[in-house]
Coordinates of C-alpha atoms and ligand atoms in Angstrom, one line a residue:
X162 CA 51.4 84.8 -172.2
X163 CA 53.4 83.2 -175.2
X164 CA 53.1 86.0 -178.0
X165 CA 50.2 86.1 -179.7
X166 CA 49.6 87.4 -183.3
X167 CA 46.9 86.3 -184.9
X168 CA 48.3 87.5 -188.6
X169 CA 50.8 85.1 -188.2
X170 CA 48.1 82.4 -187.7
X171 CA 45.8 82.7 -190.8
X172 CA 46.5 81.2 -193.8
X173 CA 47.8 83.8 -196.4
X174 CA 44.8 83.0 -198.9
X175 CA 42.4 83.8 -196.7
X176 CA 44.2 87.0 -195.4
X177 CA 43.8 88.5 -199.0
X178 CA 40.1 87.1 -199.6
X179 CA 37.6 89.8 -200.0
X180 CA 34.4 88.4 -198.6
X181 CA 31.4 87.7 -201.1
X182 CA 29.1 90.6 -200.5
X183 CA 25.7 88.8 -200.5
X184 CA 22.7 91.1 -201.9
X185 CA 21.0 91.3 -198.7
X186 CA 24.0 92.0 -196.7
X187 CA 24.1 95.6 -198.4
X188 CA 20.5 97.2 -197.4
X189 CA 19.0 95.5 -194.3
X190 CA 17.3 97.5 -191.1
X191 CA 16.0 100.1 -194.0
X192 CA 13.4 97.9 -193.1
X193 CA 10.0 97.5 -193.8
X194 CA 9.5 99.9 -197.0
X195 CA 11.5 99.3 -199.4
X196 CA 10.9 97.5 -202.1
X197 CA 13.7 94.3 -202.7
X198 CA 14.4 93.9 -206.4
X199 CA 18.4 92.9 -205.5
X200 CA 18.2 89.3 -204.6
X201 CA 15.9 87.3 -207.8
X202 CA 13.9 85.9 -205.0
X203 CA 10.1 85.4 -205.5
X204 CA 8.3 88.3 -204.6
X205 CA 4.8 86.4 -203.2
X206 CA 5.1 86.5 -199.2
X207 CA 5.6 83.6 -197.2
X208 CA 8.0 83.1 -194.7
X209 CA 11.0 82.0 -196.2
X210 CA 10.6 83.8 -199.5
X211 CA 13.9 86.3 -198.8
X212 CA 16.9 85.2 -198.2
X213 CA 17.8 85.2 -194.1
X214 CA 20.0 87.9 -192.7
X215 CA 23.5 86.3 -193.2
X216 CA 24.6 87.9 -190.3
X217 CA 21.5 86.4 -188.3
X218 CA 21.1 89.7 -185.8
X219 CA 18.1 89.6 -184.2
X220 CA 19.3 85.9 -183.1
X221 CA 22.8 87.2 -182.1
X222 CA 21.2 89.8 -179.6
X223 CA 19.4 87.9 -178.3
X224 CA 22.3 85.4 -177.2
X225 CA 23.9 88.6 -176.7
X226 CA 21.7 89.3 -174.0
X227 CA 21.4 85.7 -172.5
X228 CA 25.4 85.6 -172.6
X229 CA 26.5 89.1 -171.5
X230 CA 28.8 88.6 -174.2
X231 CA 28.9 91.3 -177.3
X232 CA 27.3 90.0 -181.2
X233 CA 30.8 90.8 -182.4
X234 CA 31.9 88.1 -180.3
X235 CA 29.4 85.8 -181.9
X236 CA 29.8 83.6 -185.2
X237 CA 26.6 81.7 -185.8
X238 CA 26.6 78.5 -188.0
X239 CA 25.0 75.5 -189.0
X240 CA 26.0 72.6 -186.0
X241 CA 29.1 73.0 -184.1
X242 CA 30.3 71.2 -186.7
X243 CA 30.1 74.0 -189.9
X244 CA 31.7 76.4 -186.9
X245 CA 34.9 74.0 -186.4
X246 CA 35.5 73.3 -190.2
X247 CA 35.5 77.3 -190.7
X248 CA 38.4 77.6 -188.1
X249 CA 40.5 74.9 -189.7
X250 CA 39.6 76.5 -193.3
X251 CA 40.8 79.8 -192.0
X252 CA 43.9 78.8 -189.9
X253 CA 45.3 75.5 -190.9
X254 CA 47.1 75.5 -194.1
X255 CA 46.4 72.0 -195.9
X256 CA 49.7 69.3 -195.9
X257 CA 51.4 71.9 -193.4
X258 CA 50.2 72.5 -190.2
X259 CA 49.1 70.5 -187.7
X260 CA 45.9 70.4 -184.6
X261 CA 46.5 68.9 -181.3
X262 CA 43.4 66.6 -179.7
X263 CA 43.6 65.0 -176.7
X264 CA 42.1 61.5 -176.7
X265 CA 39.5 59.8 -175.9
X266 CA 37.3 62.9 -176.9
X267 CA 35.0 64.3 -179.3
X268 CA 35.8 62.6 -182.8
X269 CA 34.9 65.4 -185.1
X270 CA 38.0 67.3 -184.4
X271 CA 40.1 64.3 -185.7
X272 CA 37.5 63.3 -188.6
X273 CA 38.0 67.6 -189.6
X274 CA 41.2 67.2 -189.3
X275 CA 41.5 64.7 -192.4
X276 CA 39.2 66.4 -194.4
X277 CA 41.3 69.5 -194.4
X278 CA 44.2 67.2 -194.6
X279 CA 46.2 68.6 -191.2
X280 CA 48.1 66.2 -189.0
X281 CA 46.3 65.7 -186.0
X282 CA 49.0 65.4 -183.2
X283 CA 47.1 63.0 -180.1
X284 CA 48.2 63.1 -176.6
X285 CA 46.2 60.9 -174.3
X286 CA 44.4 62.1 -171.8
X287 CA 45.7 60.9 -167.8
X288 CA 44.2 58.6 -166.2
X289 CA 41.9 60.5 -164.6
X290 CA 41.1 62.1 -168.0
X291 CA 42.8 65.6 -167.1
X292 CA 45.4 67.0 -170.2
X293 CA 48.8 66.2 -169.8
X294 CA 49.8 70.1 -169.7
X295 CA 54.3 69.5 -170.6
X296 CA 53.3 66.9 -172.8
X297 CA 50.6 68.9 -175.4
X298 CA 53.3 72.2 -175.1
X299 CA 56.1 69.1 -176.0
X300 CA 54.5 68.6 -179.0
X301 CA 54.1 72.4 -179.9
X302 CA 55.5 73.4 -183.3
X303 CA 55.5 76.3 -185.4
X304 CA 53.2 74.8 -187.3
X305 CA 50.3 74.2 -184.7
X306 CA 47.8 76.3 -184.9
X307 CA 45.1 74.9 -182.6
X308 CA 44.4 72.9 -179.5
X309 CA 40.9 71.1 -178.9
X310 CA 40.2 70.7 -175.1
X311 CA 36.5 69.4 -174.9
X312 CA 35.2 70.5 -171.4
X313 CA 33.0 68.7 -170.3
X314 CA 34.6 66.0 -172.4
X315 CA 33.4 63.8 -174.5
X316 CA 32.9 60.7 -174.3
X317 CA 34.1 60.8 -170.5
X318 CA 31.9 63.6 -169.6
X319 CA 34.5 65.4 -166.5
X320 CA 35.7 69.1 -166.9
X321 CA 39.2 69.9 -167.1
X322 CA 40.8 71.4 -164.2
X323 CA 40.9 75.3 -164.2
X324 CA 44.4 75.6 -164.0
X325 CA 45.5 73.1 -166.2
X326 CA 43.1 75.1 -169.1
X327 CA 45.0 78.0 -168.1
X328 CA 47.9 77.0 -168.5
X329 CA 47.6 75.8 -171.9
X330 CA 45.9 79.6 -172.2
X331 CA 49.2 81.1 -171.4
X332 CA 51.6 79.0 -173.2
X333 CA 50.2 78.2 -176.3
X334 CA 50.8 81.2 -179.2
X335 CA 48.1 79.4 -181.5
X336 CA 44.1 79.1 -180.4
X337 CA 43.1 77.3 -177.6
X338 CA 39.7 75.9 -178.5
X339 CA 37.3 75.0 -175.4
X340 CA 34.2 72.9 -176.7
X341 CA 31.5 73.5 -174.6
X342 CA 28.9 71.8 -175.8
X343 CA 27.7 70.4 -172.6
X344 CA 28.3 73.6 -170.0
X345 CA 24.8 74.0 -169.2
X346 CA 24.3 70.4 -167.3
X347 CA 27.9 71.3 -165.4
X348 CA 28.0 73.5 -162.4
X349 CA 31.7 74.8 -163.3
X350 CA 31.5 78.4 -164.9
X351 CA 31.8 78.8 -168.8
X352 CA 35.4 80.1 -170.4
X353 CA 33.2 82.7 -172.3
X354 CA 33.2 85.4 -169.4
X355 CA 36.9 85.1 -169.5
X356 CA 37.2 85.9 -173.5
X357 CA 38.5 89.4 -172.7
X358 CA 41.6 87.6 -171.0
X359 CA 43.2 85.8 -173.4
X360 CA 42.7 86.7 -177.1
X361 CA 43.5 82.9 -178.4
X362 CA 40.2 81.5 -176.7
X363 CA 37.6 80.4 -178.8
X364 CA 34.6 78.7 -177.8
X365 CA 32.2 76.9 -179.0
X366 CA 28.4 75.8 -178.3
X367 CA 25.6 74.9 -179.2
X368 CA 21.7 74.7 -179.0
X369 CA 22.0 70.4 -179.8
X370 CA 22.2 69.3 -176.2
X371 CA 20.6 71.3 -173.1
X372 CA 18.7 73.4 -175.9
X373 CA 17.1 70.5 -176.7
X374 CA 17.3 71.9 -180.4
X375 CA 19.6 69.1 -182.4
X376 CA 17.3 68.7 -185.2
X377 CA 17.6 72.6 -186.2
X378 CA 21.8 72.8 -186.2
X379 CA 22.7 75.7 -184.3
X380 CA 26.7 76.1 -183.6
X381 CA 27.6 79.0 -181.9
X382 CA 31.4 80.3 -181.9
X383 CA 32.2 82.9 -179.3
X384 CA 35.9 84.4 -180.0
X385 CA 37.6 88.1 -179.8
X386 CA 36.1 90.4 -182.5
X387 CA 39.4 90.2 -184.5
X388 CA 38.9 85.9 -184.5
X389 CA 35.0 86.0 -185.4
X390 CA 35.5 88.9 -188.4
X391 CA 38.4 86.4 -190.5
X392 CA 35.8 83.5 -189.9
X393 CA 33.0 85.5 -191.1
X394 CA 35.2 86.6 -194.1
X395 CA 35.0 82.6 -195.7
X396 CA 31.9 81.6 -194.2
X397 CA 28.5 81.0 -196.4
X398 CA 27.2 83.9 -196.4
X399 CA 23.8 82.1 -195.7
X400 CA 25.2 79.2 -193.8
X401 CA 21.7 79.8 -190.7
X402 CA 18.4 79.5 -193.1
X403 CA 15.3 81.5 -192.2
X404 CA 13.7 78.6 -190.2
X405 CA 16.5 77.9 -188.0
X406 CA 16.5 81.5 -187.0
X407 CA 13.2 81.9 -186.4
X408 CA 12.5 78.6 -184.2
X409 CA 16.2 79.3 -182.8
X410 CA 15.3 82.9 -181.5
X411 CA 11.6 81.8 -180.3
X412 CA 13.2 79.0 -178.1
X413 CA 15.7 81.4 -176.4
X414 CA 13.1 83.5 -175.7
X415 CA 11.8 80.5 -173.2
X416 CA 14.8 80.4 -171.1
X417 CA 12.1 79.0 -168.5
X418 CA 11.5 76.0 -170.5
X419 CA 15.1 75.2 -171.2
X420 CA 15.9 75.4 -167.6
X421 CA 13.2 73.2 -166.3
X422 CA 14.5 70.7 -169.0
X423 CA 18.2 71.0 -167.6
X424 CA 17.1 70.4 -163.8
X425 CA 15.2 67.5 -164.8
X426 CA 17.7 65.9 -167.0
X427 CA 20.4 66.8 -164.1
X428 CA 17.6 65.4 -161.6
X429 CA 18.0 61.9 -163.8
X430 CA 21.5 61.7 -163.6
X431 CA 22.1 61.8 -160.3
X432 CA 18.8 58.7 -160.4
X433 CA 20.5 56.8 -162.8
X434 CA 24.1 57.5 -160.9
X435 CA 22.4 56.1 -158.2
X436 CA 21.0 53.4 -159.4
X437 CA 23.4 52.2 -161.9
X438 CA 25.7 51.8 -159.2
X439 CA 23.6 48.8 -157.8
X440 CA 23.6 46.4 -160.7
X441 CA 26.1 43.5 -161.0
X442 CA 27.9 44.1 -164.3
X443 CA 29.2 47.9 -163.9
X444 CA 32.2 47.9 -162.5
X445 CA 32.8 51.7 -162.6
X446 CA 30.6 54.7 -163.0
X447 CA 32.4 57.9 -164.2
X448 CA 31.6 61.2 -162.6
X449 CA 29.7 63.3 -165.3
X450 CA 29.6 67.0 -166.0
X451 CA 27.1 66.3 -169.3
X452 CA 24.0 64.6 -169.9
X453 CA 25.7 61.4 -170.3
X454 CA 27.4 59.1 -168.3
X455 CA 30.3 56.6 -169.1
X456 CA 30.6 53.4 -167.6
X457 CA 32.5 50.8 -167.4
X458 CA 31.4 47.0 -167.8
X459 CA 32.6 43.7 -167.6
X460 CA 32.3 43.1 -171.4
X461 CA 31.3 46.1 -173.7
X462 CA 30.8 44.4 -176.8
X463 CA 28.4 41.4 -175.4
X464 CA 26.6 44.5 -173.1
X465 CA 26.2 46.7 -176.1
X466 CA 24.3 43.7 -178.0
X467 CA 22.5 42.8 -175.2
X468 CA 21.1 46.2 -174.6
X469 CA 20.1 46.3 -178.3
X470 CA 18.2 43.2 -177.7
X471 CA 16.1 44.7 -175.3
X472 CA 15.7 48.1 -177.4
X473 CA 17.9 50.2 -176.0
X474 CA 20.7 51.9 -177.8
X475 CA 24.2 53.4 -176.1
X476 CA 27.2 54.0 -177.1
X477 CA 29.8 51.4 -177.1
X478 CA 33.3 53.5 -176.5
X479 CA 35.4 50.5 -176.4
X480 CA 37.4 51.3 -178.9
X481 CA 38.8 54.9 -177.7
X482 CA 41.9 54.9 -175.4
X483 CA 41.4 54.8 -171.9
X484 CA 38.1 53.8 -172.4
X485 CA 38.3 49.8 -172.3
X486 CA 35.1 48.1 -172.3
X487 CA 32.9 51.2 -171.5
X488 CA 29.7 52.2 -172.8
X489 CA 28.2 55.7 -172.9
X490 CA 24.7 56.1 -171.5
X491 CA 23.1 59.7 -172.5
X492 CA 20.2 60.7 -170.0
X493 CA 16.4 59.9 -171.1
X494 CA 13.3 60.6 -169.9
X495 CA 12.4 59.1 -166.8
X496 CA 10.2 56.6 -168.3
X497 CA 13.7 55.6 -170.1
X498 CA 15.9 55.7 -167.6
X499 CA 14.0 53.4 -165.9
X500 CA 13.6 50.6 -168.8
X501 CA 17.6 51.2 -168.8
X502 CA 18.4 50.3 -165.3
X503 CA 15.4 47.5 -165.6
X504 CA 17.6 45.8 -168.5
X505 CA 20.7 46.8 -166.9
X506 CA 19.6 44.9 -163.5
X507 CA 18.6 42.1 -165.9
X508 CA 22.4 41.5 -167.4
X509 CA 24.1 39.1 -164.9
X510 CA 27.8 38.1 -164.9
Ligands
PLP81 C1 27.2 67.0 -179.5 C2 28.5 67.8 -179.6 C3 28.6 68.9 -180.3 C4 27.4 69.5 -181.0 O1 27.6 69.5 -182.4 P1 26.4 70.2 -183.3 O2 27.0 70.1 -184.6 O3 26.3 71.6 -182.8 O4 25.2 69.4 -183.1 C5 29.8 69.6 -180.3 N1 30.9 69.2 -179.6 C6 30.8 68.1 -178.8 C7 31.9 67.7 -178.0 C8 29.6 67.3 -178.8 O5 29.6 66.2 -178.1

């Protein structure tokens, strides 16, 4: 393992912050008696008259439990997207250092990068959209402090090889970040069991996709207890309101439901797999770890209208490397996955 010390990877500002200390943070489980005079919030009960728990426990035990993974392993925030920002506010020094992404993927990573103002160093993905392994370590400084793999990726929707994650595991001294967004439609096991093994994995998910939960923002960070206390250090200390927790925690509880909604939407894939490779203008049809599937077309740009035409949105990915007239097709309801192939099968060449 290429030395690892994660001291040497925050940014010295943050090293000497001393969190805020939110009023509720300092008297919680106490519980039910006491009287809370602390926080100027209306006294007349409803629910959402306190401020939430900024550390959002009841929620974190109860992914704790679903996950076999500790709380103190858990950073809870609002999207994916609040949990990324926070790792780039707490380890990448603005004008200095430097990400590495691997395109075509995710574009959030690149679009965080600019707002923070870090160089985002790109090496492409292979052609069949595995990492590059010699070629992301060639372009290793001592000023990169994090790798984005995206696995199942995004937009292309294949995991990364086992080994190939591993090796950038072991030879990378910064952190190793492994989006996981879409591991629940994939059959290849999560990184997160494998947290106690190397202590620059961090890993994110969240309850937008297979949790069927986008509109609530949810982003979960799992990480070594030493990564998730800096983060908690600089983030808002009441970054998860009181609704979010409450419809987050009720949903989990229903893991019934969320797996009946997986097997269906996986059920739909392989349909629309199936079918999509019937019609004349798709030329390729990628395999797909996700609940999406890219494919490629004759003419993106005239298909994309086309489709739009007949009501149906996509996602044109035309424009990412490697991805030359494709289109990204997330997985409907059966009802919609039908009216897709139907206007699909009425595009001709
Ligand atoms: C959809 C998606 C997310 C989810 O972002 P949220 O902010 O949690 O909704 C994260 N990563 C990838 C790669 C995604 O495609």
């Amino acid at each position: 393992m290429a030395n690892f010390d994660l001291n040497r990877l925050v940014r010295p500002n943050v090293a000497k912050l001393k969190p805020y200390s939110s009023a509720r943070d300092e008297y919680k489980s106490e519980g039910e008696e006491m009287i809370f005079l602390d926080a100027n919030e209306n006294p007349f009960p409803s629910d959402v008259n306190r401020y939430p728990d900024p550390q959002q426990r009841n929620l974190k035990t109860e992914l704790s439990n679903i996950k076999g993974i500790a709380s103190e392993n858990i950073l809870l925030g609002n999207g994916s997207d609040e949990v990324l920002d926070l790792l780039f506010r707490v380890f990448c020094e603005p004008g200095k250092d430097n990400i590495i992404t691997l395109p075509p993927t995710y574009g959030m990573y690149s679009v965080l990068a600019g707002i923070n103002d870090i160089e985002n160093r790109e090496v492409l993905l292979d052609n069949n959209f595995q990492p590059k392994v010699s070629e992301i370590l060639g372009k290793v400084d001592e000023n990169s402090k994090i790798i984005f793999l995206c696995s199942p990726n995004n937009p292309t929707g294949n995991s990364f090889s086992e080994e190939t994650v591993e090796e950038i595991l072991q030879n990378f001294s910064g952190l190793v970040v492994i989006d996981e967004a879409y591991i629940d439609f994939s059959e290849k096991e999560s990184w997160v069991q494998k947290l106690n093994n190397f202590p620059n994995l961090v890993i994110p998910q969240t309850l937008s996709k297979a949790y069927g939960l986008a509109g609530i923002r949810l982003g979960i960070l799992y990480a070594s207890e030493e990564i998730i206390t800096i983060l908690n250090r600089i983030k808002p200390p009441y970054n998860v309101n009181q609704l979010t927790q409450q419809r987050a925690l009720e949903e989990l509880k229903d893991q019934g439901k969320i797996n009946l909604h997986v097997a269906n939407i996986l059920q739909e894939r392989a349909g629309l797999f199936k079918a999509l490779g019937e019609t004349e203008i798709i030329e390729k049809i990628y395999e797909s770890d996700a609940n999406f599937i890219l494919v490629k077309v004759d003419d993106a740009d005239k298909r994309y209208r086309q489709l739009i035409e007949k009501g149906i949105v996509i996602r044109n990915r035309s424009s990412q490397p490697l991805c030359e007239n494709t289109l990204r097709l997330t997985v409907g309801t059966e009802l919609e996955n039908k009216r897709l192939i139907q206007a699909f099968k009425e595009l001709i060449s």
